[in-house]
Coordinates of C-alpha atoms in Angstrom, one line a residue:
Chain N
M14 CA -34.8 29.2 -7.1
S15 CA -31.1 29.6 -7.1
A16 CA -28.6 26.4 -7.7
R17 CA -26.6 25.9 -4.7
P18 CA -23.1 26.4 -4.7
V19 CA -20.9 23.5 -5.0
V20 CA -17.2 25.1 -4.9
E21 CA -17.1 28.5 -3.3
L22 CA -13.6 30.6 -3.3
A23 CA -13.3 33.7 -1.6
G24 CA -10.2 36.0 -1.6
V25 CA -8.0 33.1 -2.3
C26 CA -4.0 33.3 -2.6
Y27 CA -1.4 30.8 -2.8
E28 CA 1.9 31.8 -2.8
Y29 CA 5.0 29.3 -3.5
D30 CA 8.4 30.0 -3.0
G31 CA 7.8 33.6 -2.3
E32 CA 6.1 33.8 -5.6
R33 CA 2.3 35.1 -5.6
V34 CA 0.7 32.0 -8.1
L35 CA -3.1 32.6 -7.5
D36 CA -4.0 36.1 -6.4
D37 CA -7.5 37.0 -4.8
V38 CA -9.3 34.4 -6.7
T39 CA -13.1 34.6 -5.7
L40 CA -15.3 32.4 -7.6
T41 CA -18.1 29.9 -7.5
I42 CA -19.5 27.5 -9.0
E43 CA -23.0 26.2 -8.4
E44 CA -24.9 22.9 -8.9
G45 CA -25.1 21.7 -12.5
D46 CA -22.3 24.4 -14.2
F47 CA -20.3 23.1 -16.9
L48 CA -17.0 25.5 -16.5
G49 CA -14.0 25.7 -18.4
I50 CA -11.3 27.0 -16.7
I51 CA -8.8 28.2 -19.6
G52 CA -5.4 30.2 -19.2
P53 CA -1.8 30.3 -20.5
N54 CA 1.1 28.3 -19.0
G55 CA 1.9 28.9 -15.5
A56 CA -1.3 31.1 -14.9
G57 CA -2.3 28.6 -11.6
K58 CA -4.6 26.6 -13.5
T59 CA -3.6 23.2 -11.8
T60 CA -2.9 25.1 -8.6
L61 CA -6.2 26.4 -8.6
L62 CA -7.9 22.9 -8.8
K63 CA -5.1 21.5 -5.9
V64 CA -6.3 24.4 -3.5
M65 CA -10.0 24.1 -4.7
L66 CA -9.8 20.3 -3.7
G67 CA -8.2 20.7 0.0
L68 CA -4.7 19.3 -1.8
L69 CA -3.1 22.7 -1.2
R70 CA -3.9 24.9 1.5
P71 CA -4.6 28.5 0.4
S72 CA -1.9 31.2 1.6
C73 CA -5.2 33.7 2.2
G74 CA -8.8 33.1 1.7
T75 CA -11.2 30.3 2.0
V76 CA -12.3 27.2 0.4
R77 CA -15.4 25.7 0.9
L78 CA -17.2 22.4 -0.6
F79 CA -20.8 21.8 -0.7
G80 CA -21.1 24.7 1.8
T81 CA -18.4 22.9 4.0
D82 CA -14.9 24.4 4.8
V83 CA -12.4 22.3 2.8
S84 CA -10.8 21.4 6.0
R85 CA -13.4 19.6 7.4
F86 CA -14.9 18.2 4.3
Q87 CA -15.6 14.4 4.8
E88 CA -17.9 13.5 1.9
W89 CA -15.3 12.7 -0.8
W90 CA -17.1 10.4 -2.5
R91 CA -19.2 13.0 -4.0
I92 CA -15.8 14.3 -5.7
G93 CA -14.5 12.6 -8.8
Y94 CA -10.6 13.8 -9.8
L95 CA -8.7 13.4 -12.6
P96 CA -5.2 14.3 -11.9
Q97 CA -3.1 16.3 -15.0
G98 CA -0.3 14.0 -17.3
T99 CA 0.2 10.6 -16.7
A100 CA -1.1 9.7 -13.4
F101 CA 0.9 6.7 -12.8
D102 CA 3.6 4.3 -13.8
P103 CA 2.8 2.4 -16.8
R104 CA 4.5 -0.7 -15.0
F105 CA 2.1 -0.5 -12.5
P106 CA 1.1 -4.5 -12.1
A107 CA -2.9 -3.6 -12.1
T108 CA -5.5 -4.3 -14.6
V109 CA -8.5 -1.7 -15.7
E110 CA -10.4 -3.4 -13.5
E111 CA -8.6 -3.3 -10.1
V112 CA -7.8 0.5 -10.8
V113 CA -11.5 1.2 -11.5
A114 CA -12.3 -0.6 -8.2
S115 CA -9.8 1.3 -6.1
G116 CA -12.2 4.3 -6.5
R117 CA -14.7 2.9 -4.6
V118 CA -12.2 3.2 -1.3
S119 CA -14.0 6.5 -0.2
R120 CA -17.3 4.8 -0.3
Q121 CA -16.1 2.0 1.7
G122 CA -14.0 3.1 4.8
V123 CA -11.0 1.9 5.9
G124 CA -10.9 -2.2 6.5
R125 CA -14.5 -2.7 4.5
L126 CA -15.0 -5.4 2.4
F127 CA -15.9 -4.8 -1.3
T128 CA -19.7 -5.5 -1.6
Q129 CA -22.3 -6.2 -4.5
A130 CA -22.9 -2.4 -5.0
D131 CA -19.1 -1.9 -5.2
R132 CA -19.2 -4.7 -8.0
E133 CA -22.1 -3.1 -9.7
A134 CA -20.6 0.4 -9.8
V135 CA -17.6 -1.0 -11.7
E136 CA -19.5 -3.0 -13.8
H137 CA -21.7 0.4 -14.9
V138 CA -18.9 2.6 -15.1
L139 CA -16.8 0.0 -17.3
E140 CA -19.7 -0.5 -19.5
L141 CA -20.6 3.3 -20.0
L142 CA -16.7 4.0 -21.2
G143 CA -16.6 1.3 -23.3
L144 CA -14.2 -0.6 -21.2
L145 CA -15.7 -4.2 -20.6
D146 CA -13.4 -5.9 -23.0
E147 CA -10.2 -4.3 -21.9
R148 CA -11.2 -5.1 -17.8
N149 CA -8.8 -7.9 -17.5
R150 CA -5.8 -6.0 -19.5
R151 CA -2.8 -4.3 -17.6
I152 CA -3.0 -0.6 -17.9
G153 CA 0.4 -0.2 -19.4
H154 CA -0.8 -2.6 -22.1
L155 CA -3.2 -0.2 -23.2
S156 CA -3.1 2.7 -25.6
L157 CA -2.8 6.4 -23.9
G158 CA -6.4 7.2 -24.8
Q159 CA -7.6 3.8 -23.2
Q160 CA -5.3 4.8 -20.1
Q161 CA -7.3 8.2 -19.8
R162 CA -10.4 6.3 -20.1
V163 CA -9.4 3.9 -17.5
L164 CA -8.7 6.8 -15.3
I165 CA -12.0 8.8 -16.1
A166 CA -14.1 6.0 -15.1
R167 CA -11.9 5.9 -11.7
A168 CA -13.1 9.3 -11.2
L169 CA -16.8 8.5 -12.0
V170 CA -17.1 5.4 -10.6
N171 CA -18.9 6.9 -7.0
H172 CA -21.7 8.5 -9.2
P173 CA -20.1 12.1 -8.1
D174 CA -22.0 15.2 -7.9
L175 CA -18.8 17.4 -8.6
I176 CA -16.2 16.3 -11.2
V177 CA -13.1 17.9 -11.7
L178 CA -10.6 17.2 -14.6
D179 CA -7.4 18.6 -15.5
E180 CA -6.2 18.7 -19.3
P181 CA -8.3 15.4 -19.5
L182 CA -7.5 15.4 -23.2
V183 CA -3.9 15.3 -23.7
G184 CA -2.9 12.4 -25.9
V185 CA -6.4 11.4 -26.7
D186 CA -7.4 11.3 -30.7
A187 CA -10.2 13.6 -31.8
P188 CA -12.9 10.7 -32.0
S189 CA -12.3 9.7 -28.3
Q190 CA -12.3 13.4 -27.6
E191 CA -15.7 13.8 -29.0
Q192 CA -17.0 10.9 -27.4
F193 CA -15.9 12.3 -24.6
Y194 CA -17.6 15.5 -24.6
R195 CA -20.6 13.7 -25.4
L196 CA -20.5 12.3 -22.2
L197 CA -19.8 15.3 -20.1
H198 CA -23.0 16.6 -21.5
R199 CA -25.2 13.3 -21.0
L200 CA -23.6 13.6 -17.1
N201 CA -24.7 17.2 -16.8
R202 CA -27.7 17.2 -18.5
E203 CA -29.2 14.1 -17.2
Q204 CA -27.7 13.8 -13.9
G205 CA -27.1 17.4 -13.2
T206 CA -23.7 16.8 -12.4
T207 CA -21.3 19.7 -12.0
L208 CA -18.2 19.7 -14.0
V209 CA -15.2 21.7 -13.7
L210 CA -12.7 21.0 -16.7
V211 CA -9.1 22.9 -17.2
T212 CA -7.8 23.3 -20.4
H213 CA -5.4 25.0 -22.6
D214 CA -7.7 24.4 -25.8
V215 CA -9.4 27.4 -25.8
G216 CA -10.9 26.7 -29.2
V217 CA -12.5 23.5 -28.3
I218 CA -13.7 24.2 -24.8
A219 CA -15.6 27.4 -25.6
S220 CA -18.0 25.5 -27.7
E221 CA -18.5 22.7 -25.4
V222 CA -19.0 24.4 -21.9
A223 CA -21.8 26.7 -20.7
K224 CA -19.6 28.9 -18.6
L225 CA -16.2 29.9 -19.1
A226 CA -13.4 31.2 -16.3
C227 CA -10.1 32.8 -17.5
L228 CA -7.0 32.7 -15.5
N229 CA -4.2 34.5 -15.5
R230 CA -2.7 34.1 -11.4
Q231 CA -5.8 36.6 -11.0
L232 CA -9.3 35.6 -12.4
I233 CA -9.7 37.8 -15.5
Y234 CA -12.7 36.7 -16.9
H235 CA -15.9 34.5 -15.6
G236 CA -18.9 34.2 -17.9
C237 CA -20.6 32.7 -20.8
P238 CA -17.9 31.6 -23.5
E239 CA -19.4 33.8 -26.4
D240 CA -18.9 37.4 -24.5
F241 CA -15.4 35.9 -23.3
L242 CA -14.5 35.6 -27.3
E243 CA -15.5 39.4 -28.2
S244 CA -14.1 40.7 -24.8
E245 CA -11.2 42.0 -23.9
A246 CA -9.6 39.5 -21.3
L247 CA -8.7 37.2 -24.2
A248 CA -6.3 39.7 -25.8
K249 CA -5.3 40.6 -22.3
V250 CA -4.2 37.3 -21.8
Y251 CA -2.8 35.4 -25.1
R252 CA -1.1 37.5 -27.6
P253 CA -3.5 40.1 -29.0
G254 CA -4.3 39.4 -32.7
V255 CA -4.7 35.8 -31.5
R256 CA -7.7 34.5 -32.9
I257 CA -9.7 31.7 -31.4
V258 CA -11.4 29.6 -33.9
S259 CA -14.5 27.8 -32.4
H260 CA -15.1 24.5 -33.3
T261 CA -18.4 23.4 -33.8
H262 CA -19.3 19.6 -34.0
Chain T
M5 CA 11.8 -36.4 7.9
P6 CA 14.7 -35.2 5.7
E7 CA 17.9 -35.0 7.2
F8 CA 18.5 -31.5 7.5
L9 CA 15.4 -31.1 9.1
Q10 CA 16.0 -33.2 12.1
Y11 CA 17.9 -30.7 14.0
G12 CA 16.2 -28.1 16.0
F13 CA 18.5 -25.2 14.7
M14 CA 17.2 -26.3 11.0
Q15 CA 13.8 -26.3 12.1
R16 CA 13.8 -23.0 13.7
A17 CA 15.6 -21.6 10.3
F18 CA 13.0 -22.7 8.4
L19 CA 10.1 -21.5 10.0
A20 CA 12.0 -18.0 10.8
G21 CA 12.5 -18.0 6.8
I22 CA 9.8 -18.9 5.4
I23 CA 7.6 -16.1 7.9
I24 CA 10.4 -13.2 6.6
A25 CA 10.0 -14.5 3.3
A26 CA 6.3 -14.1 3.3
I27 CA 6.4 -11.0 4.9
A28 CA 8.7 -8.7 2.9
P29 CA 7.4 -8.8 -0.5
M30 CA 4.0 -7.6 1.1
I31 CA 5.3 -4.4 2.0
G32 CA 8.2 -4.7 -0.7
I33 CA 5.5 -4.0 -3.2
F34 CA 4.2 -0.9 -2.3
L35 CA 7.8 0.4 -1.7
V36 CA 8.9 -0.9 -4.9
L37 CA 6.2 0.9 -7.3
R38 CA 6.6 4.4 -5.3
R39 CA 10.2 4.0 -6.0
L40 CA 10.6 3.9 -2.0
S41 CA 12.8 0.8 -1.8
L42 CA 16.0 2.6 -0.8
I43 CA 13.8 3.1 2.7
A44 CA 14.3 -0.5 3.5
D45 CA 18.4 -0.3 3.3
T46 CA 18.2 2.7 5.1
L47 CA 16.2 1.5 8.0
A48 CA 18.3 -1.6 8.3
H49 CA 21.4 0.2 8.7
V50 CA 19.3 2.3 11.6
A51 CA 18.3 -0.6 13.0
L52 CA 22.1 -1.7 13.2
A53 CA 22.8 1.3 15.4
G54 CA 19.6 -0.3 17.8
V55 CA 21.7 -3.6 17.7
A56 CA 25.1 -2.1 19.0
V57 CA 23.0 0.4 21.8
G58 CA 21.3 -3.1 22.4
L59 CA 24.9 -4.7 22.9
L60 CA 26.5 -2.1 24.7
V61 CA 23.6 -1.5 27.4
G62 CA 22.9 -5.1 27.6
V63 CA 19.2 -4.8 26.3
N64 CA 17.9 -7.6 24.0
P65 CA 19.6 -6.3 20.7
V66 CA 16.4 -7.3 18.4
L67 CA 14.3 -5.3 20.9
A68 CA 16.9 -2.5 20.5
A69 CA 17.1 -2.7 17.0
L70 CA 13.0 -2.5 16.7
L71 CA 12.8 0.5 18.9
V72 CA 15.3 2.3 17.1
A73 CA 14.5 1.6 13.9
V74 CA 10.9 2.7 14.3
L75 CA 11.6 5.8 15.8
G76 CA 14.0 6.2 12.9
A77 CA 11.1 5.5 10.4
M78 CA 9.1 8.0 12.0
G79 CA 11.8 10.4 11.6
I80 CA 12.4 9.5 8.0
D81 CA 8.4 9.9 7.5
R82 CA 8.5 13.6 9.1
L83 CA 11.3 14.8 7.1
R84 CA 9.9 13.8 4.0
A85 CA 6.5 14.8 4.9
T86 CA 7.6 18.1 5.3
G87 CA 9.5 18.3 1.8
R88 CA 12.3 20.5 3.2
L89 CA 14.8 17.8 1.7
P90 CA 14.2 15.6 -1.3
G91 CA 13.3 12.1 -0.3
E92 CA 16.5 10.2 -1.2
V93 CA 18.5 13.1 0.9
A94 CA 16.9 12.1 4.0
L95 CA 17.3 8.4 3.3
A96 CA 20.8 8.9 2.5
L97 CA 21.3 11.2 5.7
F98 CA 19.7 8.1 8.2
L99 CA 21.5 5.4 6.3
S100 CA 24.8 7.1 6.8
G101 CA 24.3 8.6 10.0
G102 CA 22.6 4.4 11.4
L103 CA 25.9 3.1 9.8
A104 CA 28.1 5.9 11.7
V105 CA 26.4 5.4 14.8
A106 CA 26.8 1.9 15.1
T107 CA 30.5 1.8 14.2
V108 CA 31.0 4.2 17.0
L109 CA 29.3 2.3 19.5
I110 CA 31.5 -0.8 18.5
S111 CA 34.4 1.0 19.1
L112 CA 33.6 2.4 22.2
G113 CA 32.4 -1.5 23.4
R114 CA 35.4 -3.5 21.7
G115 CA 34.4 -6.5 22.9
F116 CA 31.4 -7.4 21.0
T117 CA 32.3 -7.1 17.4
V118 CA 31.6 -10.9 16.9
G119 CA 27.8 -10.5 18.0
L120 CA 27.2 -7.3 15.6
F121 CA 28.6 -9.4 12.5
G122 CA 25.8 -12.0 13.2
Y123 CA 23.3 -9.2 12.5
L124 CA 25.5 -7.5 9.6
F125 CA 25.3 -10.7 7.8
G126 CA 22.7 -12.6 9.2
S127 CA 22.9 -15.8 11.5
I128 CA 19.7 -17.9 10.5
T129 CA 21.3 -20.7 12.2
T130 CA 21.1 -19.3 15.7
V131 CA 17.5 -18.4 15.6
T132 CA 16.3 -19.1 19.0
P133 CA 12.4 -20.1 20.1
A134 CA 11.9 -16.4 21.5
D135 CA 13.4 -15.1 18.0
L136 CA 10.7 -17.4 16.4
W137 CA 7.7 -16.2 18.3
L138 CA 9.0 -12.3 17.7
A139 CA 9.3 -13.0 13.9
L140 CA 5.5 -14.7 14.4
A141 CA 4.2 -11.4 16.5
L142 CA 5.5 -9.1 14.1
G143 CA 5.1 -11.0 10.8
G144 CA 1.6 -11.3 11.9
T145 CA 1.2 -7.6 12.7
I146 CA 2.3 -6.6 9.6
A147 CA 0.0 -9.2 7.5
L148 CA -3.0 -8.4 9.2
S149 CA -2.1 -4.5 8.4
V150 CA -1.6 -4.9 4.6
L151 CA -4.6 -7.6 4.6
L152 CA -7.0 -4.7 6.1
L153 CA -5.6 -1.7 4.5
Y154 CA -4.9 -3.7 1.1
R155 CA -7.4 -1.4 -1.0
E156 CA -6.2 2.0 0.8
L157 CA -2.4 1.1 0.1
F158 CA -3.2 0.4 -3.2
A159 CA -5.0 3.6 -4.1
I160 CA -2.0 5.5 -2.6
T161 CA 0.6 3.6 -4.3
F162 CA -1.3 4.2 -7.8
N163 CA -1.4 7.8 -7.3
E164 CA -1.4 9.9 -3.8
E165 CA -3.5 12.9 -5.1
T166 CA -6.5 10.8 -6.1
A167 CA -6.2 8.9 -2.9
R168 CA -6.3 12.0 -0.7
I169 CA -9.5 13.0 -3.1
S170 CA -10.6 9.8 -2.1
G171 CA -10.6 10.6 1.7
I172 CA -8.0 8.3 2.7
P173 CA -5.9 9.3 5.6
V174 CA -2.7 9.4 3.4
D175 CA -0.4 10.8 5.9
S176 CA -1.0 8.1 8.5
I177 CA -0.9 5.4 6.0
N178 CA 2.6 6.5 5.0
L179 CA 3.6 6.8 8.4
L180 CA 2.4 3.1 8.9
L181 CA 4.0 2.0 6.0
S182 CA 7.0 3.4 7.2
V183 CA 6.7 1.5 10.8
L184 CA 5.7 -1.7 8.9
T185 CA 8.8 -1.6 7.0
A186 CA 11.0 -1.1 10.0
L187 CA 9.4 -4.2 11.5
T188 CA 9.9 -6.2 8.3
V189 CA 13.8 -5.1 8.5
V190 CA 14.1 -6.1 11.8
I191 CA 12.6 -9.7 11.6
G192 CA 14.7 -10.1 8.4
M193 CA 18.0 -8.8 10.1
R194 CA 18.3 -12.2 11.9
L195 CA 18.0 -14.1 8.5
V196 CA 19.7 -12.7 6.0
G197 CA 21.4 -9.6 7.7
V198 CA 21.2 -5.8 7.6
L199 CA 23.2 -5.7 4.5
L200 CA 21.1 -8.3 2.3
I201 CA 17.6 -7.8 3.9
S202 CA 16.5 -5.1 1.5
A203 CA 17.3 -7.6 -1.5
L204 CA 13.7 -9.9 -0.1
L205 CA 12.1 -6.9 -0.3
V206 CA 13.1 -5.8 -4.0
I207 CA 14.0 -8.9 -6.1
P208 CA 10.9 -10.8 -5.7
T209 CA 8.5 -7.9 -6.1
V210 CA 10.3 -7.0 -9.5
V211 CA 9.7 -10.7 -10.6
G212 CA 5.9 -10.7 -9.6
I213 CA 5.6 -7.0 -11.2
Q214 CA 7.0 -8.0 -14.2
V215 CA 5.3 -11.4 -14.4
A216 CA 1.5 -11.0 -13.0
R217 CA -1.5 -10.0 -14.6
N218 CA -2.7 -8.1 -12.1
F219 CA -2.0 -6.8 -8.8
R220 CA -2.6 -9.5 -6.4
Q221 CA -1.2 -12.0 -8.7
A222 CA 2.4 -9.7 -8.4
L223 CA 2.0 -10.3 -4.9
G224 CA 1.6 -13.8 -5.0
I225 CA 4.1 -14.2 -7.3
A226 CA 6.7 -12.1 -5.4
I227 CA 5.9 -14.3 -2.1
L228 CA 6.4 -17.6 -3.8
H229 CA 9.5 -16.3 -5.5
S230 CA 10.8 -15.2 -2.0
V231 CA 9.7 -18.4 0.0
S232 CA 11.4 -20.4 -3.0
S233 CA 14.5 -18.4 -2.8
V234 CA 14.9 -18.7 1.4
I235 CA 14.4 -22.6 0.7
V236 CA 16.9 -23.5 -2.1
G237 CA 19.2 -20.6 0.0
L238 CA 19.0 -22.5 3.2
L239 CA 19.4 -25.9 1.6
L240 CA 22.3 -24.8 -0.6
S241 CA 23.6 -23.2 2.9
Y242 CA 23.6 -26.1 5.0
Y243 CA 24.7 -29.1 2.3
L244 CA 27.5 -26.6 1.0
D245 CA 28.4 -25.0 4.0
L246 CA 27.5 -21.4 2.5
A247 CA 26.6 -18.2 4.4
A248 CA 22.9 -18.5 4.7
G249 CA 22.3 -14.8 4.2
G250 CA 24.4 -14.8 1.0
A251 CA 22.9 -17.9 -0.3
I252 CA 19.5 -16.9 -0.1
V253 CA 19.9 -13.9 -1.8
L254 CA 21.7 -15.1 -4.7
S255 CA 19.2 -17.6 -5.0
A256 CA 17.0 -14.8 -5.2
L257 CA 18.8 -13.7 -8.1
V258 CA 19.3 -16.6 -9.9
L259 CA 15.7 -17.4 -9.9
F260 CA 15.3 -13.8 -11.1
A261 CA 17.4 -13.9 -14.0
L262 CA 16.4 -17.5 -15.0
L263 CA 13.0 -16.1 -15.4
A264 CA 14.1 -12.9 -17.1
F265 CA 15.6 -15.1 -20.0
A266 CA 12.7 -17.3 -20.2
R267 CA 10.5 -14.7 -21.1
R268 CA 12.7 -13.7 -23.5
V269 CA 13.1 -17.1 -25.2
L270 CA 9.3 -18.2 -24.8

């Protein structure tokens, strides 16, 4: 039995200021996939994620989420998203718990009250990410690594079926990175969560993900990471002669 | 009853003052954190054009201001949403445009400069019972909207993109926030005047953001600061015969400076 598609991009282009940032990208991500998306700077990785999630409208082609066209998609609680970079103002006067709880809004609907189930979901995800002791601290007072964990907790709080992470590990120290990948593997294996992760760190990603997509405005490669390291695509995108050292944990 | 509250006009001044003081930070906190505080100033100047229209054609100037400010809020929101102009440029256009329309209408009307003066600098001591009812109705609408949409507004303020991915109708709520800002500005115009209203949205909010341990507390502290400033400002204005609007805003600033000093020393 073949897995159901979670994300389907068909012939997707995106133009910005007359320049083609994405060119004819066709990519299907199936249930339970753990896909890493790599590519050089300016390859359109973040744009691809934004088109995928309906934040940007493609100039051509179609995008489907869980079988529904993205413009008609409603079940947003099935998706957890971590945007690139520092996604908030460090002076934002909210606590860890308030930020994580705000992720529940897609489960609630406008004007609905915060229920016991919401409270339990927040509690659970704080525990999962080791943030229980920080729950009442203001996010701006945390280290970068902790802030990133808060945003990841927020993305996970609805037990999403699909998690999309854009450069989640910038500014995060090595031990936290390892912990983070362990968590992703657990979600992927135990709950069948589909994961899409964009990174520039080709070395680490190749040893962590099950599938790799290489983007440079066009989709250059989509397959297993081992074959990518042997393939022509690597040299085509990155400078010839660059050798990727695969880390093993 | 204290002496200053024996007069009907002072009772109305305090009631209207407390209503606007309680409302302004509820909108201000979302504007300041999104770096949109200039929108309040802009809509105040657009509202002034409405006042001038009202005075010129003989319609209630507050209602005319309300209509024009709401239309202005929608216009600004559209310009911002299409992204054709940078946000602050769109605001600058509306701000100067509002003021220009107001001054041109004044020169056409000639006679009503005095009336307009009251809206520029506020005339809290001339609040009529009808003004008070309007402030109560608009204030209630604003407070209820913020209460019902608190989580959505929080999520959008924290990060607009993740809010969209949460399925929040971000564009509609942004438009609503602009319209609520217009309502706040129009109520506040009677109290502290067009030139100073944005101070009531911004100063207390900044205090709340600096001091609070969490978001709700930031809002609570801002409201406390704002209401205290209005009460102190009105008392100073009554006993020292000062302009009420200026006295309120100066009280807010002094309170802000004292708190900042105390935080350094303690």
